[in-house]
Rosetta silent file (secondary structure, phi, psi, omega in degrees, C-alpha in Angstrom):
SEQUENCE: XXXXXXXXXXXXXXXXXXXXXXXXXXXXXXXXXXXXXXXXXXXXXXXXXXXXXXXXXXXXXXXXXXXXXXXXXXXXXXXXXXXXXXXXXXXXXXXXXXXXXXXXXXXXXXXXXXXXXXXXXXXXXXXXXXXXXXXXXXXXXXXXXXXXXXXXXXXXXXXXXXXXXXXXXXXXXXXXXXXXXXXXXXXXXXXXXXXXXXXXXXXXXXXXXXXXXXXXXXXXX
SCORE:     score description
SCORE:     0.000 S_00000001
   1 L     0.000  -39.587  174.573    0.000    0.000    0.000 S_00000001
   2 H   -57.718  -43.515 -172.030    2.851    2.438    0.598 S_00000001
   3 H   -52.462  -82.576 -156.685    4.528    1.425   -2.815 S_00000001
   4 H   -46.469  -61.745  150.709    0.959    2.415   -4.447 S_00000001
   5 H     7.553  -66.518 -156.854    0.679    5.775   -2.059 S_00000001
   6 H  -114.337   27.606  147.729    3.721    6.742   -3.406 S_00000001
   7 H   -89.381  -16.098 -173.357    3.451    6.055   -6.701 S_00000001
   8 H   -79.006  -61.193 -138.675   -0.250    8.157   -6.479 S_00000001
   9 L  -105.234   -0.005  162.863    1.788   11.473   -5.097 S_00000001
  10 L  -100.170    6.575 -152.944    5.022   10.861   -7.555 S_00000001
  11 L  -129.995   11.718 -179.863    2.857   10.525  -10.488 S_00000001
  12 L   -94.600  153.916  159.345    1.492   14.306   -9.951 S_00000001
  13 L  -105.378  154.044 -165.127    3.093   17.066  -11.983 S_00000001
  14 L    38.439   62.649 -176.744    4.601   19.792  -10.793 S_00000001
  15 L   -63.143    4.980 -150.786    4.607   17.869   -7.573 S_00000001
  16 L  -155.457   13.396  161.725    5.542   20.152   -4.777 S_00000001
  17 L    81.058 -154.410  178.815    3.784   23.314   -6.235 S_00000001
  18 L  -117.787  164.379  179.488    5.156   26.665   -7.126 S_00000001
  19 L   -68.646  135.018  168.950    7.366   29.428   -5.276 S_00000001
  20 L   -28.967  149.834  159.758    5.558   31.715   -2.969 S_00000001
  21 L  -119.317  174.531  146.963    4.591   35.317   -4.140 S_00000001
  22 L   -57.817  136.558 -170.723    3.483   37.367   -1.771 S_00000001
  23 L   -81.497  150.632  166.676    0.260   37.202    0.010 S_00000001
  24 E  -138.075  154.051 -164.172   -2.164   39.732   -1.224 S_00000001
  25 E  -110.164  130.499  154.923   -5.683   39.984    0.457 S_00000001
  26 L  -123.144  156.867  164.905   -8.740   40.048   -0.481 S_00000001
  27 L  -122.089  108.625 -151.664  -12.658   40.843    0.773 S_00000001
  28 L   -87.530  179.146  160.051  -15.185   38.898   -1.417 S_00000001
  29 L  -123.432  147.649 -173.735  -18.463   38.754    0.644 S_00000001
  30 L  -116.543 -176.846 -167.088  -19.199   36.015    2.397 S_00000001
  31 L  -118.582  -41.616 -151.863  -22.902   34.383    3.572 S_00000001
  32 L  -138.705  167.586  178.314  -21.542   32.287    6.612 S_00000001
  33 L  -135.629  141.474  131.962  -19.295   31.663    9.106 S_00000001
  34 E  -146.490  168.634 -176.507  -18.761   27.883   10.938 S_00000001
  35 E  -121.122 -176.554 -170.309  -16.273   26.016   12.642 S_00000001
  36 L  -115.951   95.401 -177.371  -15.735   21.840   12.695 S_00000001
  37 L   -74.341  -26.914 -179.176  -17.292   20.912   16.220 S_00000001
  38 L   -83.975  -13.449 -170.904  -16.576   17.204   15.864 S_00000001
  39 L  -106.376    5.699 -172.950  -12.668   17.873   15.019 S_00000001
  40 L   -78.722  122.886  158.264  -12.250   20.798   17.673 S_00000001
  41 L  -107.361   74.518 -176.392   -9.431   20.707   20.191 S_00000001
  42 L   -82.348   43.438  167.812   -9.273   23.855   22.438 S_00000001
  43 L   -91.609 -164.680  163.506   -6.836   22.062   24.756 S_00000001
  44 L   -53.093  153.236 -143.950   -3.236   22.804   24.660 S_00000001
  45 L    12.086   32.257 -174.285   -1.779   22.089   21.531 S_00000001
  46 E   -86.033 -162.991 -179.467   -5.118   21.563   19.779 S_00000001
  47 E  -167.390  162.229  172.225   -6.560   23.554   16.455 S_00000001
  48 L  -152.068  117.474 -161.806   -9.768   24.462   15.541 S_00000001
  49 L   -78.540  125.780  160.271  -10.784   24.160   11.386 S_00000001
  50 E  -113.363  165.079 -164.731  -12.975   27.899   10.840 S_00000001
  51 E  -126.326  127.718  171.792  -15.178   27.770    7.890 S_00000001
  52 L  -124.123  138.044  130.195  -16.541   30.610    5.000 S_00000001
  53 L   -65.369  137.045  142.870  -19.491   30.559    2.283 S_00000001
  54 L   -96.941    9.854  101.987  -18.816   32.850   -0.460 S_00000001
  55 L   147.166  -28.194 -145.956  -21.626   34.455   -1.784 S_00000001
  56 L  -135.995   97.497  179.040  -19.456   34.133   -5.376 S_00000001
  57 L  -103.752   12.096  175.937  -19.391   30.273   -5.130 S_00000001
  58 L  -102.257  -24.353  159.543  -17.246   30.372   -8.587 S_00000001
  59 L   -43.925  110.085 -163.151  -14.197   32.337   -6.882 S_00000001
  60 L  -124.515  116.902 -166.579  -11.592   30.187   -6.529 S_00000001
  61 L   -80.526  150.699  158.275   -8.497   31.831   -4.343 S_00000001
  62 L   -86.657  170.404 -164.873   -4.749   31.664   -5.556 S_00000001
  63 L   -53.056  -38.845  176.670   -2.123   30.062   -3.756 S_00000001
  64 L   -73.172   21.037 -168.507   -1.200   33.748   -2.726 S_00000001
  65 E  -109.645  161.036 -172.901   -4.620   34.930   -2.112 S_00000001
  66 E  -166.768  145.641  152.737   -6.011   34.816    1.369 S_00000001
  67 L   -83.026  128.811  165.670   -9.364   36.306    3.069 S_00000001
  68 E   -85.019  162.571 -176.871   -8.872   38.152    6.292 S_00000001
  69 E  -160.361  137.209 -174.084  -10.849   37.312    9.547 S_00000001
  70 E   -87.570  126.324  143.267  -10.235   38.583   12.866 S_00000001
  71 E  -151.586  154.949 -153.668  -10.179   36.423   16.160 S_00000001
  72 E  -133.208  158.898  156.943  -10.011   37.125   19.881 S_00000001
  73 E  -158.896  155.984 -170.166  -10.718   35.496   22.908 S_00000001
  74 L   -15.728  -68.243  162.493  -11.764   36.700   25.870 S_00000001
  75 L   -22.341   -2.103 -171.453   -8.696   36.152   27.929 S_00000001
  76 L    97.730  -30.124 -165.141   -6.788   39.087   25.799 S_00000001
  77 L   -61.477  131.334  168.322   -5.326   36.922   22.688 S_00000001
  78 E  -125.506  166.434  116.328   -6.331   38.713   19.048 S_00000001
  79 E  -122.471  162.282 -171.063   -5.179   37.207   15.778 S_00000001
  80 E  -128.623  115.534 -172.944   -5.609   37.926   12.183 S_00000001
  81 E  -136.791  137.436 -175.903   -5.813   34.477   10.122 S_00000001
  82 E   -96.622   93.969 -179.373   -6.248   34.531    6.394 S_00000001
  83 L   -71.914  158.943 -159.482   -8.704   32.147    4.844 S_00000001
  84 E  -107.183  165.726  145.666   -8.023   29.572    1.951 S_00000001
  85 E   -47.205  117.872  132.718   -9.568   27.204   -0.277 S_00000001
  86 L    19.143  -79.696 -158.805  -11.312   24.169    1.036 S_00000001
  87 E  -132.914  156.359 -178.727  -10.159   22.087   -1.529 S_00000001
  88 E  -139.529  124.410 -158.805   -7.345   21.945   -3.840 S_00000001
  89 E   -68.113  129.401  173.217   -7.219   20.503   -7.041 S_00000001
  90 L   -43.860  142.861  135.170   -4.993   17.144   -7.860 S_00000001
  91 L  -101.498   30.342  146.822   -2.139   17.748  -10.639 S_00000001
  92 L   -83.021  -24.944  161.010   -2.065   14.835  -11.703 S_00000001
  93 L    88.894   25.310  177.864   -5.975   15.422  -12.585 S_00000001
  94 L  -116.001  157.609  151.375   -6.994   11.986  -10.659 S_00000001
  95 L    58.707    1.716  170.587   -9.115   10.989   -8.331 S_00000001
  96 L   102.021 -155.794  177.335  -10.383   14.563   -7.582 S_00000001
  97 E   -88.504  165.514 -142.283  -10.078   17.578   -5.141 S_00000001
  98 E  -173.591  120.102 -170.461   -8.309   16.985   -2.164 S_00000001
  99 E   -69.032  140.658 -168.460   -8.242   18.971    1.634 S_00000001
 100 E   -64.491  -19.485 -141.213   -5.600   22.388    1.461 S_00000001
 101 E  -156.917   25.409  178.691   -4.117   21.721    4.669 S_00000001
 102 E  -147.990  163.773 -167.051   -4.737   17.771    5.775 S_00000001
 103 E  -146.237  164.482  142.510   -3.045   14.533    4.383 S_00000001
 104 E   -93.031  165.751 -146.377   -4.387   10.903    6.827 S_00000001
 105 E  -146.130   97.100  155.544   -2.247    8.574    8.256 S_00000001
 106 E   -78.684  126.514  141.069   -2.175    4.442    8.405 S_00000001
 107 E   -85.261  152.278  166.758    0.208    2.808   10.806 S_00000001
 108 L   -68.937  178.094  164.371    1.288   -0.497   10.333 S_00000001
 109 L   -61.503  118.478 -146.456    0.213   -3.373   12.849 S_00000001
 110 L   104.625  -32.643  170.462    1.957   -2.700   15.893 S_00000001
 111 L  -115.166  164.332 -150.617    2.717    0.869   15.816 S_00000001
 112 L  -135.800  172.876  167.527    0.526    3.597   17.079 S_00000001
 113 L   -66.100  -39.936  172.520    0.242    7.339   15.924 S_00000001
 114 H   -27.522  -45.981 -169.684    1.874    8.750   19.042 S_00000001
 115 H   -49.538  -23.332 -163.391    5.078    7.284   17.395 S_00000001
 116 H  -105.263  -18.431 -177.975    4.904    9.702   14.756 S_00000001
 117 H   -66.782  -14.860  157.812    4.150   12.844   16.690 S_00000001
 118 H   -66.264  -26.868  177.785    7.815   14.389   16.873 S_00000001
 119 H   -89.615  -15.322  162.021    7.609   14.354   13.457 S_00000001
 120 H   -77.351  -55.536  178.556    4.563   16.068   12.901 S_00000001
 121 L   -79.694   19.120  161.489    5.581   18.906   15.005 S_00000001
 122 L  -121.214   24.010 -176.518    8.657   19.481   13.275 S_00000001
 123 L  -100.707  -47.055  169.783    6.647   19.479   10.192 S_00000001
 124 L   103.123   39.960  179.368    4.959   22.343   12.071 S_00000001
 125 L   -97.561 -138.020  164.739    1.672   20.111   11.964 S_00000001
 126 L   167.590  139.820  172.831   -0.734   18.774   14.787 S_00000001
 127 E   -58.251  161.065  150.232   -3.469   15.951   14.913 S_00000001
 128 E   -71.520  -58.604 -159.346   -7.246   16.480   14.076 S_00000001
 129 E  -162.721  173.825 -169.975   -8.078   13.177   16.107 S_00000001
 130 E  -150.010  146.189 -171.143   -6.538    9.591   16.007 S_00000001
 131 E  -128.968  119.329 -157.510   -8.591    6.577   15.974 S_00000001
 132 L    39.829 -110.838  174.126   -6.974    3.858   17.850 S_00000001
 133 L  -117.217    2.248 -146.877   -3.949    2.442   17.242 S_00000001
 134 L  -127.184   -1.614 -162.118   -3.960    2.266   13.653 S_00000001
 135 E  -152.458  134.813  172.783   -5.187    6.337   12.124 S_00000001
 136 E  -156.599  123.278  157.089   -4.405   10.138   12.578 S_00000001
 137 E   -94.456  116.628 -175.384   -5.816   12.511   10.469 S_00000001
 138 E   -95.589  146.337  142.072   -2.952   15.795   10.363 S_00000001
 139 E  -115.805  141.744  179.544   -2.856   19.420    9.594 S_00000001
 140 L  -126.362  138.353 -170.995   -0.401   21.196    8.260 S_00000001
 141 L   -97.076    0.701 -172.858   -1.101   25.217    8.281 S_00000001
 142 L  -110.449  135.128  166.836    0.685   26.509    5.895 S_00000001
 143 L   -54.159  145.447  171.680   -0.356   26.030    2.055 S_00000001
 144 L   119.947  -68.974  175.195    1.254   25.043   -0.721 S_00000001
 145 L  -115.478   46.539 -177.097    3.394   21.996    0.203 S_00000001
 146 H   -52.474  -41.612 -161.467    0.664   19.651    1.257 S_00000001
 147 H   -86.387  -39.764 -159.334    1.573   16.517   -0.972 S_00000001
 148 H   -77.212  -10.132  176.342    5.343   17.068   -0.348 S_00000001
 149 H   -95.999  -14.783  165.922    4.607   17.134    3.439 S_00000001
 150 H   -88.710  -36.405  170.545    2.266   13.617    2.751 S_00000001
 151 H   -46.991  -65.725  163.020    5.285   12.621    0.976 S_00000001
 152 H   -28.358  -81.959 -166.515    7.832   12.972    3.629 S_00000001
 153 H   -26.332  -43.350 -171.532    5.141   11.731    5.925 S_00000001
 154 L   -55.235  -37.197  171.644    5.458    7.915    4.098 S_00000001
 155 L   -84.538    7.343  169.170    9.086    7.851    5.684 S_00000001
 156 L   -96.550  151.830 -145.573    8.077    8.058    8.866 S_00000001
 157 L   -45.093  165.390  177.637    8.836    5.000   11.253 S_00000001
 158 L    84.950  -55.897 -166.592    5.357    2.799   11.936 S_00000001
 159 E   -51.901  146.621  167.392    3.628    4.034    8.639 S_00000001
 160 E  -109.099  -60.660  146.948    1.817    1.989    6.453 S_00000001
 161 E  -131.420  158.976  177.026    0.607    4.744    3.861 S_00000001
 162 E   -84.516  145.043  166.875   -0.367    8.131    3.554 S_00000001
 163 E  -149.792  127.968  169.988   -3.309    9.630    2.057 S_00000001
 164 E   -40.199  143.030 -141.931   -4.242   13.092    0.834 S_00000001
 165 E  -103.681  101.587  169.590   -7.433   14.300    3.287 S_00000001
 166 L   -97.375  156.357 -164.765  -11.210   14.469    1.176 S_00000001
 167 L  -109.842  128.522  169.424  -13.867   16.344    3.385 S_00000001
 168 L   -75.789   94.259  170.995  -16.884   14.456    4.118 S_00000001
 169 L  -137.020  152.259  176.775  -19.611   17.044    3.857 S_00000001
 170 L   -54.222  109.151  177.496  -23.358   17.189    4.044 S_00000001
 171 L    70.388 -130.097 -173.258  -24.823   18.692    1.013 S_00000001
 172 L   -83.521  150.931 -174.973  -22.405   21.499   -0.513 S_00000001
 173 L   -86.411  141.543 -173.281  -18.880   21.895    1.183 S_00000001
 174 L   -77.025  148.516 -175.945  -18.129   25.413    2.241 S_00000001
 175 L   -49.080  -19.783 -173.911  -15.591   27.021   -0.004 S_00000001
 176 E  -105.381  166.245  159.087  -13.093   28.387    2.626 S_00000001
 177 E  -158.515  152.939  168.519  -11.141   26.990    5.226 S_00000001
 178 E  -138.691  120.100  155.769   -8.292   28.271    7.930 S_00000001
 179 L   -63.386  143.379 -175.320   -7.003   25.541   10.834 S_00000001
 180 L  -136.209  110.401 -165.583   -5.986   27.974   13.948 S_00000001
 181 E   -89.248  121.930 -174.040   -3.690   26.449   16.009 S_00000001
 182 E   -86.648  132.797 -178.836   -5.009   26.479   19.908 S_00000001
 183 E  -142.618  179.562 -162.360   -2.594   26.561   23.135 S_00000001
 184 E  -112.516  130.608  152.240   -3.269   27.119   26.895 S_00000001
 185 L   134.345  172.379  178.627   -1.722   30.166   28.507 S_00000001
 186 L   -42.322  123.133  136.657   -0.977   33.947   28.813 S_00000001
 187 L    -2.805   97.717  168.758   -2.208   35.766   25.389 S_00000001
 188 L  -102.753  109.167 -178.391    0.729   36.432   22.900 S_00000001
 189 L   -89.921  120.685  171.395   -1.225   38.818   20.145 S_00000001
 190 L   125.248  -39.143 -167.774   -0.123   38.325   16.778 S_00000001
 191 L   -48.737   14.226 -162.850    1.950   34.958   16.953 S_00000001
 192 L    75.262  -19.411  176.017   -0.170   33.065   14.889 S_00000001
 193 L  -130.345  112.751 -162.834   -1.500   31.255   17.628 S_00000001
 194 E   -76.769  112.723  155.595   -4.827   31.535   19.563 S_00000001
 195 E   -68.568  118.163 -168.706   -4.077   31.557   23.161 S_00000001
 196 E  -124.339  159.533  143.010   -7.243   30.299   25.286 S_00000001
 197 L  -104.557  169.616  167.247   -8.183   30.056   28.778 S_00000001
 198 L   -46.034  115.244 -148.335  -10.931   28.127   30.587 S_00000001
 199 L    16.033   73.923  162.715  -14.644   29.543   29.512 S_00000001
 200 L   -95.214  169.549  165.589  -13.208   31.873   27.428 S_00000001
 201 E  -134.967  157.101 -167.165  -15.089   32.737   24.458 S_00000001
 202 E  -121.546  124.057 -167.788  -13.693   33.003   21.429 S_00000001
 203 E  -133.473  164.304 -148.180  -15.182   34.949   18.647 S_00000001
 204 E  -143.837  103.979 -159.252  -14.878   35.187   15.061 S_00000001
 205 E  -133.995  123.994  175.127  -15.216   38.352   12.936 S_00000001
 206 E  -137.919  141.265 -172.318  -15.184   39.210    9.025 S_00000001
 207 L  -105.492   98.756  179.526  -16.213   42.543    8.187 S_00000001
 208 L   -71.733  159.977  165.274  -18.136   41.850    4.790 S_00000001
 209 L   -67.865  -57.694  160.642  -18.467   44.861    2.049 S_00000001
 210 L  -125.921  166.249  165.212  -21.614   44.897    2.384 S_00000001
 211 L   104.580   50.578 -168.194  -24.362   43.649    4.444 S_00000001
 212 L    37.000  165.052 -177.926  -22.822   44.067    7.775 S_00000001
 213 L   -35.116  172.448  146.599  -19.957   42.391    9.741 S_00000001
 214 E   -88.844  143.556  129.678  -20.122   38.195   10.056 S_00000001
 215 E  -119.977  151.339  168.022  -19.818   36.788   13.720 S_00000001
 216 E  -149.724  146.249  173.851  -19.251   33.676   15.352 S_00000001
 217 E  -127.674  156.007  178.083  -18.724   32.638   18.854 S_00000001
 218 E  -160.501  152.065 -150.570  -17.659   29.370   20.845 S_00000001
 219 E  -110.312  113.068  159.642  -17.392   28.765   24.437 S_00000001
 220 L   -75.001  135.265 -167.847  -13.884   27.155   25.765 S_00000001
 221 L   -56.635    0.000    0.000  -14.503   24.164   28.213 S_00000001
């Protein structure tokens, strides 16, 4: 299964994308706001997937394009995280679209995902969830080098293959997506990383062009 894996992700072209540009921003209007309540981890090291409708459901962002969206949480912490595409197209032109920012995980028999977790964070990635002994579904936040970071991933000890992440979703999928990496602790504003406390709330703000602001809120255990 690995040999086939990694014959799927060598058999793409221009496998490992193109060089950054610069981000440039844009603000499309959006209809919605949601987050992914069954994959949310606000403990220490945890993430939480936020979610945009576009109103313009044929706008398709480039790798250097990003939405902005503001979030705070009670506790003092602000960040400014730019949302992406959803989905991202194979280049190899197989087997479909494919999640921006998530690749799964098989271990062989015997080995467990834990095994693998130094190597994820020096990937600069972090589980969604792990399902026994044998599955971890990853994020990686940054765009761009998804398959070459599922690549990599195949050499790590315990795997049995890798696979590129498709989103399960009820009726249409939403178009956007940003993972926000969660920690415990004093509020560092800016760092990329949403600092929570205990029943904090954490809210979630895009100022559309028109038709007033967006909000969303969630409650930290």
């Amino acid at each position: 299964m690995a040999v086939l894996a990694l014959a799927f992700l060598l058999g793409c072209t221009d496998l490992f994308g193109p060089a950054p540009q610069a981000v440039r921003y844009l603000q499309p209007r959006l209809v919605a706001l949601s987050f992914n309540d069954v994959d949310a981890n606000l403990r220490h090291g945890g993430l939480l997937e936020l979610y945009g409708s576009l109103a313009d459901t044929a706008l398709r962002l480039q790798e250097y394009e990003r939405i902005p969206l503001e979030i705070t949480a009670t506790s003092g912490d602000s960040e400014t995280m730019g949302f992406f595409n959803l989905l991202c197209p194979n280049r190899a032109r197989i087997r479909g679209r494919h999640h921006c920012f998530r690749f799964d995980i098989v271990m062989q028999q015997g080995h467990d995902p834990s095994e693998v977790a130094p190597y994820l964070a020096a990937m600069g990635g972090r589980f969604n969830f792990t399902s026994g002994s044998w599955f971890a579904a990853v994020t990686i936040f940054e765009t761009g080098n998804i398959v070459r970071n599922a690549h990599d991933a195949m050499s790590w000890p315990g795997v049995r293959f890798v696979e590129l992440s498709r989103p399960l979703c009820l009726g249409s999928c939403p178009s956007l997506t940003v993972p926000v990496r969660i920690d415990t602790g004093a509020a560092i504003v800016s760092d990329g990383i949403l600092q929570v406390r205990s029943a904090d709330t954490i809210t979630v703000s895009y100022g559309n062009p028109s038709g007033g602001p967006l909000r969303l809120q969630l409650l930290v255990p």
